[in-house]
Short mmCIF file of N, CA and C in Angstrom, two decimals:
data_model
loop_
_atom_site.label_atom_id
_atom_site.label_comp_id
_atom_site.label_asym_id
_atom_site.label_seq_id
_atom_site.Cartn_x
_atom_site.Cartn_y
_atom_site.Cartn_z
N UNK Z 1 -5.55 2.63 24.66
CA UNK Z 1 -6.56 3.07 23.79
C UNK Z 1 -5.96 3.78 22.52
N UNK Z 2 -4.84 4.09 22.54
CA UNK Z 2 -4.06 4.72 21.38
C UNK Z 2 -3.80 3.71 20.15
N UNK Z 3 -3.46 2.40 20.72
CA UNK Z 3 -3.25 1.41 19.76
C UNK Z 3 -4.65 0.91 19.18
N UNK Z 4 -5.65 0.99 19.68
CA UNK Z 4 -6.97 0.73 18.99
C UNK Z 4 -7.10 1.92 17.87
N UNK Z 5 -6.94 2.98 18.06
CA UNK Z 5 -7.23 4.07 17.12
C UNK Z 5 -6.40 3.81 15.99
N UNK Z 6 -4.97 3.43 16.30
CA UNK Z 6 -4.02 3.29 14.98
C UNK Z 6 -4.69 1.98 14.27
N UNK Z 7 -4.96 0.84 15.00
CA UNK Z 7 -5.55 -0.13 14.12
C UNK Z 7 -6.71 0.04 13.25
N UNK Z 8 -7.73 0.87 13.79
CA UNK Z 8 -8.85 1.21 13.11
C UNK Z 8 -8.62 2.06 12.02
N UNK Z 9 -7.45 3.12 12.13
CA UNK Z 9 -7.02 4.08 11.18
C UNK Z 9 -6.47 2.95 9.91
N UNK Z 10 -5.87 2.01 10.04
CA UNK Z 10 -4.93 1.18 9.25
C UNK Z 10 -6.18 0.37 8.63
N UNK Z 11 -7.05 -0.25 9.35
CA UNK Z 11 -8.13 -0.95 8.80
C UNK Z 11 -8.97 -0.12 7.80
N UNK Z 12 -9.26 1.14 7.93
CA UNK Z 12 -9.91 1.87 6.99
C UNK Z 12 -9.40 2.13 5.79
N UNK Z 13 -7.98 2.00 5.57
CA UNK Z 13 -7.15 2.19 4.56
C UNK Z 13 -7.06 0.79 3.84
N UNK Z 14 -7.59 -0.20 4.18
CA UNK Z 14 -7.50 -1.55 3.42
C UNK Z 14 -8.66 -1.86 2.62
N UNK Z 15 -8.43 -1.95 1.26
CA UNK Z 15 -10.05 -2.16 0.58
C UNK Z 15 -9.72 -3.90 0.08
N UNK Z 16 -11.01 -4.28 -0.34
CA UNK Z 16 -11.16 -5.42 -1.10
C UNK Z 16 -11.47 -5.06 -2.49
N UNK Z 17 -10.65 -5.47 -3.42
CA UNK Z 17 -10.95 -4.92 -4.91
C UNK Z 17 -10.75 -6.24 -5.74
N UNK Z 18 -11.83 -6.78 -6.34
CA UNK Z 18 -11.77 -7.87 -7.22
C UNK Z 18 -11.32 -9.13 -6.52
N UNK Z 19 -11.58 -9.46 -5.30
CA UNK Z 19 -11.00 -10.36 -4.43
C UNK Z 19 -9.59 -10.46 -3.86
N UNK Z 20 -9.13 -9.32 -3.99
CA UNK Z 20 -7.82 -9.05 -3.29
C UNK Z 20 -7.80 -7.95 -2.29
N UNK Z 21 -6.89 -8.12 -1.16
CA UNK Z 21 -6.85 -7.15 -0.25
C UNK Z 21 -5.73 -6.02 -0.82
N UNK Z 22 -6.11 -4.87 -0.63
CA UNK Z 22 -5.28 -3.95 -1.11
C UNK Z 22 -5.11 -2.74 -0.21
N UNK Z 23 -3.86 -2.18 -0.13
CA UNK Z 23 -3.88 -0.75 0.28
C UNK Z 23 -3.05 -0.02 -0.64
N UNK Z 24 -3.55 1.37 -0.99
CA UNK Z 24 -2.85 2.06 -1.82
C UNK Z 24 -1.62 2.53 -1.23
N UNK Z 25 -0.71 2.69 -2.17
CA UNK Z 25 0.60 2.78 -1.80
C UNK Z 25 1.08 4.48 -1.09
N UNK Z 26 0.06 5.21 -1.45
CA UNK Z 26 0.04 6.46 -0.68
C UNK Z 26 -0.13 6.11 0.68
N UNK Z 27 -1.26 5.37 0.95
CA UNK Z 27 -1.54 5.13 2.38
C UNK Z 27 -0.37 4.48 3.04
N UNK Z 28 0.18 3.47 2.30
CA UNK Z 28 1.25 2.72 3.02
C UNK Z 28 2.40 3.64 3.30
N UNK Z 29 2.62 4.41 2.18
CA UNK Z 29 4.00 5.34 2.52
C UNK Z 29 3.41 6.13 3.61
N UNK Z 30 2.29 6.73 3.89
CA UNK Z 30 1.95 7.49 4.97
C UNK Z 30 2.20 6.83 6.47
N UNK Z 31 1.81 5.61 6.27
CA UNK Z 31 1.91 4.82 7.57
C UNK Z 31 3.60 4.78 7.93
N UNK Z 32 4.36 4.64 6.98
CA UNK Z 32 5.82 4.57 7.11
C UNK Z 32 6.47 5.94 7.22
N UNK Z 33 5.69 7.01 7.02
CA UNK Z 33 6.10 8.31 7.19
C UNK Z 33 7.25 8.85 6.12
N UNK Z 34 6.94 8.35 4.90
CA UNK Z 34 7.78 8.81 3.77
C UNK Z 34 6.77 9.21 2.49
N UNK Z 35 7.43 9.63 1.36
CA UNK Z 35 6.84 9.92 0.27
C UNK Z 35 6.48 8.64 -0.52
N UNK Z 36 5.22 8.71 -1.36
CA UNK Z 36 5.11 7.35 -2.18
C UNK Z 36 6.24 7.08 -3.02
N UNK Z 37 6.79 8.02 -3.79
CA UNK Z 37 7.86 7.78 -4.70
C UNK Z 37 8.87 7.06 -4.01
N UNK Z 38 9.42 7.43 -2.58
CA UNK Z 38 10.45 6.75 -1.91
C UNK Z 38 10.09 5.29 -1.47
N UNK Z 39 8.89 4.99 -1.22
CA UNK Z 39 8.49 3.92 -1.00
C UNK Z 39 8.77 2.84 -1.95
N UNK Z 40 8.08 3.42 -3.25
CA UNK Z 40 8.20 2.67 -4.38
C UNK Z 40 9.65 2.41 -4.93
N UNK Z 41 10.54 3.22 -4.68
CA UNK Z 41 11.74 3.04 -4.98
C UNK Z 41 12.41 2.18 -4.05
N UNK Z 42 12.15 2.19 -2.76
CA UNK Z 42 12.72 0.95 -1.99
C UNK Z 42 12.20 -0.33 -2.30
N UNK Z 43 10.95 -0.43 -2.76
CA UNK Z 43 10.17 -1.84 -3.16
C UNK Z 43 11.18 -2.27 -4.34
N UNK Z 44 11.32 -1.45 -5.36
CA UNK Z 44 11.77 -1.69 -6.50
C UNK Z 44 13.25 -2.10 -6.27
N UNK Z 45 14.11 -1.44 -5.67
CA UNK Z 45 15.51 -1.83 -5.02
C UNK Z 45 15.59 -3.20 -4.40
N UNK Z 46 14.64 -3.49 -3.59
CA UNK Z 46 14.37 -4.76 -2.71
C UNK Z 46 13.43 -5.77 -3.25
N UNK Z 47 13.23 -5.87 -4.36
CA UNK Z 47 12.07 -6.52 -4.88
C UNK Z 47 12.17 -8.10 -4.41
N UNK Z 48 13.48 -8.58 -4.32
CA UNK Z 48 13.56 -10.04 -3.99
C UNK Z 48 12.91 -10.33 -2.49
N UNK Z 49 12.83 -9.37 -1.71
CA UNK Z 49 12.42 -9.24 -0.26
C UNK Z 49 10.92 -9.63 -0.23
N UNK Z 50 10.32 -9.19 -1.34
CA UNK Z 50 8.92 -9.07 -1.05
C UNK Z 50 8.13 -10.36 -1.85
N UNK Z 51 6.84 -10.57 -1.61
CA UNK Z 51 6.18 -11.69 -2.43
C UNK Z 51 5.87 -11.09 -3.79
N UNK Z 52 5.87 -11.96 -4.89
CA UNK Z 52 5.57 -11.79 -6.14
C UNK Z 52 4.23 -10.75 -6.24
N UNK Z 53 3.40 -10.98 -5.46
CA UNK Z 53 2.19 -10.25 -5.78
C UNK Z 53 1.98 -9.06 -4.69
N UNK Z 54 3.02 -8.52 -4.15
CA UNK Z 54 3.08 -7.42 -3.25
C UNK Z 54 2.74 -6.17 -3.72
N UNK Z 55 2.93 -6.06 -4.99
CA UNK Z 55 2.66 -4.62 -5.66
C UNK Z 55 2.41 -4.60 -7.02
N UNK Z 56 1.25 -3.93 -7.36
CA UNK Z 56 1.04 -3.70 -8.62
C UNK Z 56 0.53 -2.52 -9.02
N UNK Z 57 0.54 -2.03 -10.20
CA UNK Z 57 0.15 -0.59 -10.63
C UNK Z 57 -0.95 -0.82 -11.50
N UNK Z 58 -1.76 0.31 -11.44
CA UNK Z 58 -2.88 0.35 -12.37
C UNK Z 58 -2.95 1.62 -12.71
N UNK Z 59 -3.87 2.06 -13.76
CA UNK Z 59 -4.18 3.60 -14.41
C UNK Z 59 -5.55 3.65 -14.17
N UNK Z 60 -5.84 4.99 -14.53
CA UNK Z 60 -7.40 5.09 -14.63
C UNK Z 60 -8.41 4.39 -15.17
N UNK Z 61 -7.93 3.86 -16.55
CA UNK Z 61 -8.55 2.98 -17.16
C UNK Z 61 -8.86 1.80 -16.74
N UNK Z 62 -8.20 1.10 -16.17
CA UNK Z 62 -8.35 -0.11 -15.23
C UNK Z 62 -9.29 0.26 -14.15
N UNK Z 63 -9.23 1.33 -13.37
CA UNK Z 63 -9.97 1.42 -12.23
C UNK Z 63 -11.38 1.86 -12.82
N UNK Z 64 -11.66 2.46 -13.79
CA UNK Z 64 -12.96 2.97 -14.29
C UNK Z 64 -13.82 1.70 -14.63
#
């Protein structure tokens, strides 16, 4: 039962935006038990290990 709850929690943090499946970095960092900035630093350090479309950044203007 606990595994089902975890899957549902993760599914609630995944969004469809303009045809792309996304999860905010803050939610992903929370799943891994780290701060968002630490997750971003790790991704930048290891960029060669991730698909090219793994991460993007946007600002308020793009989201509005």
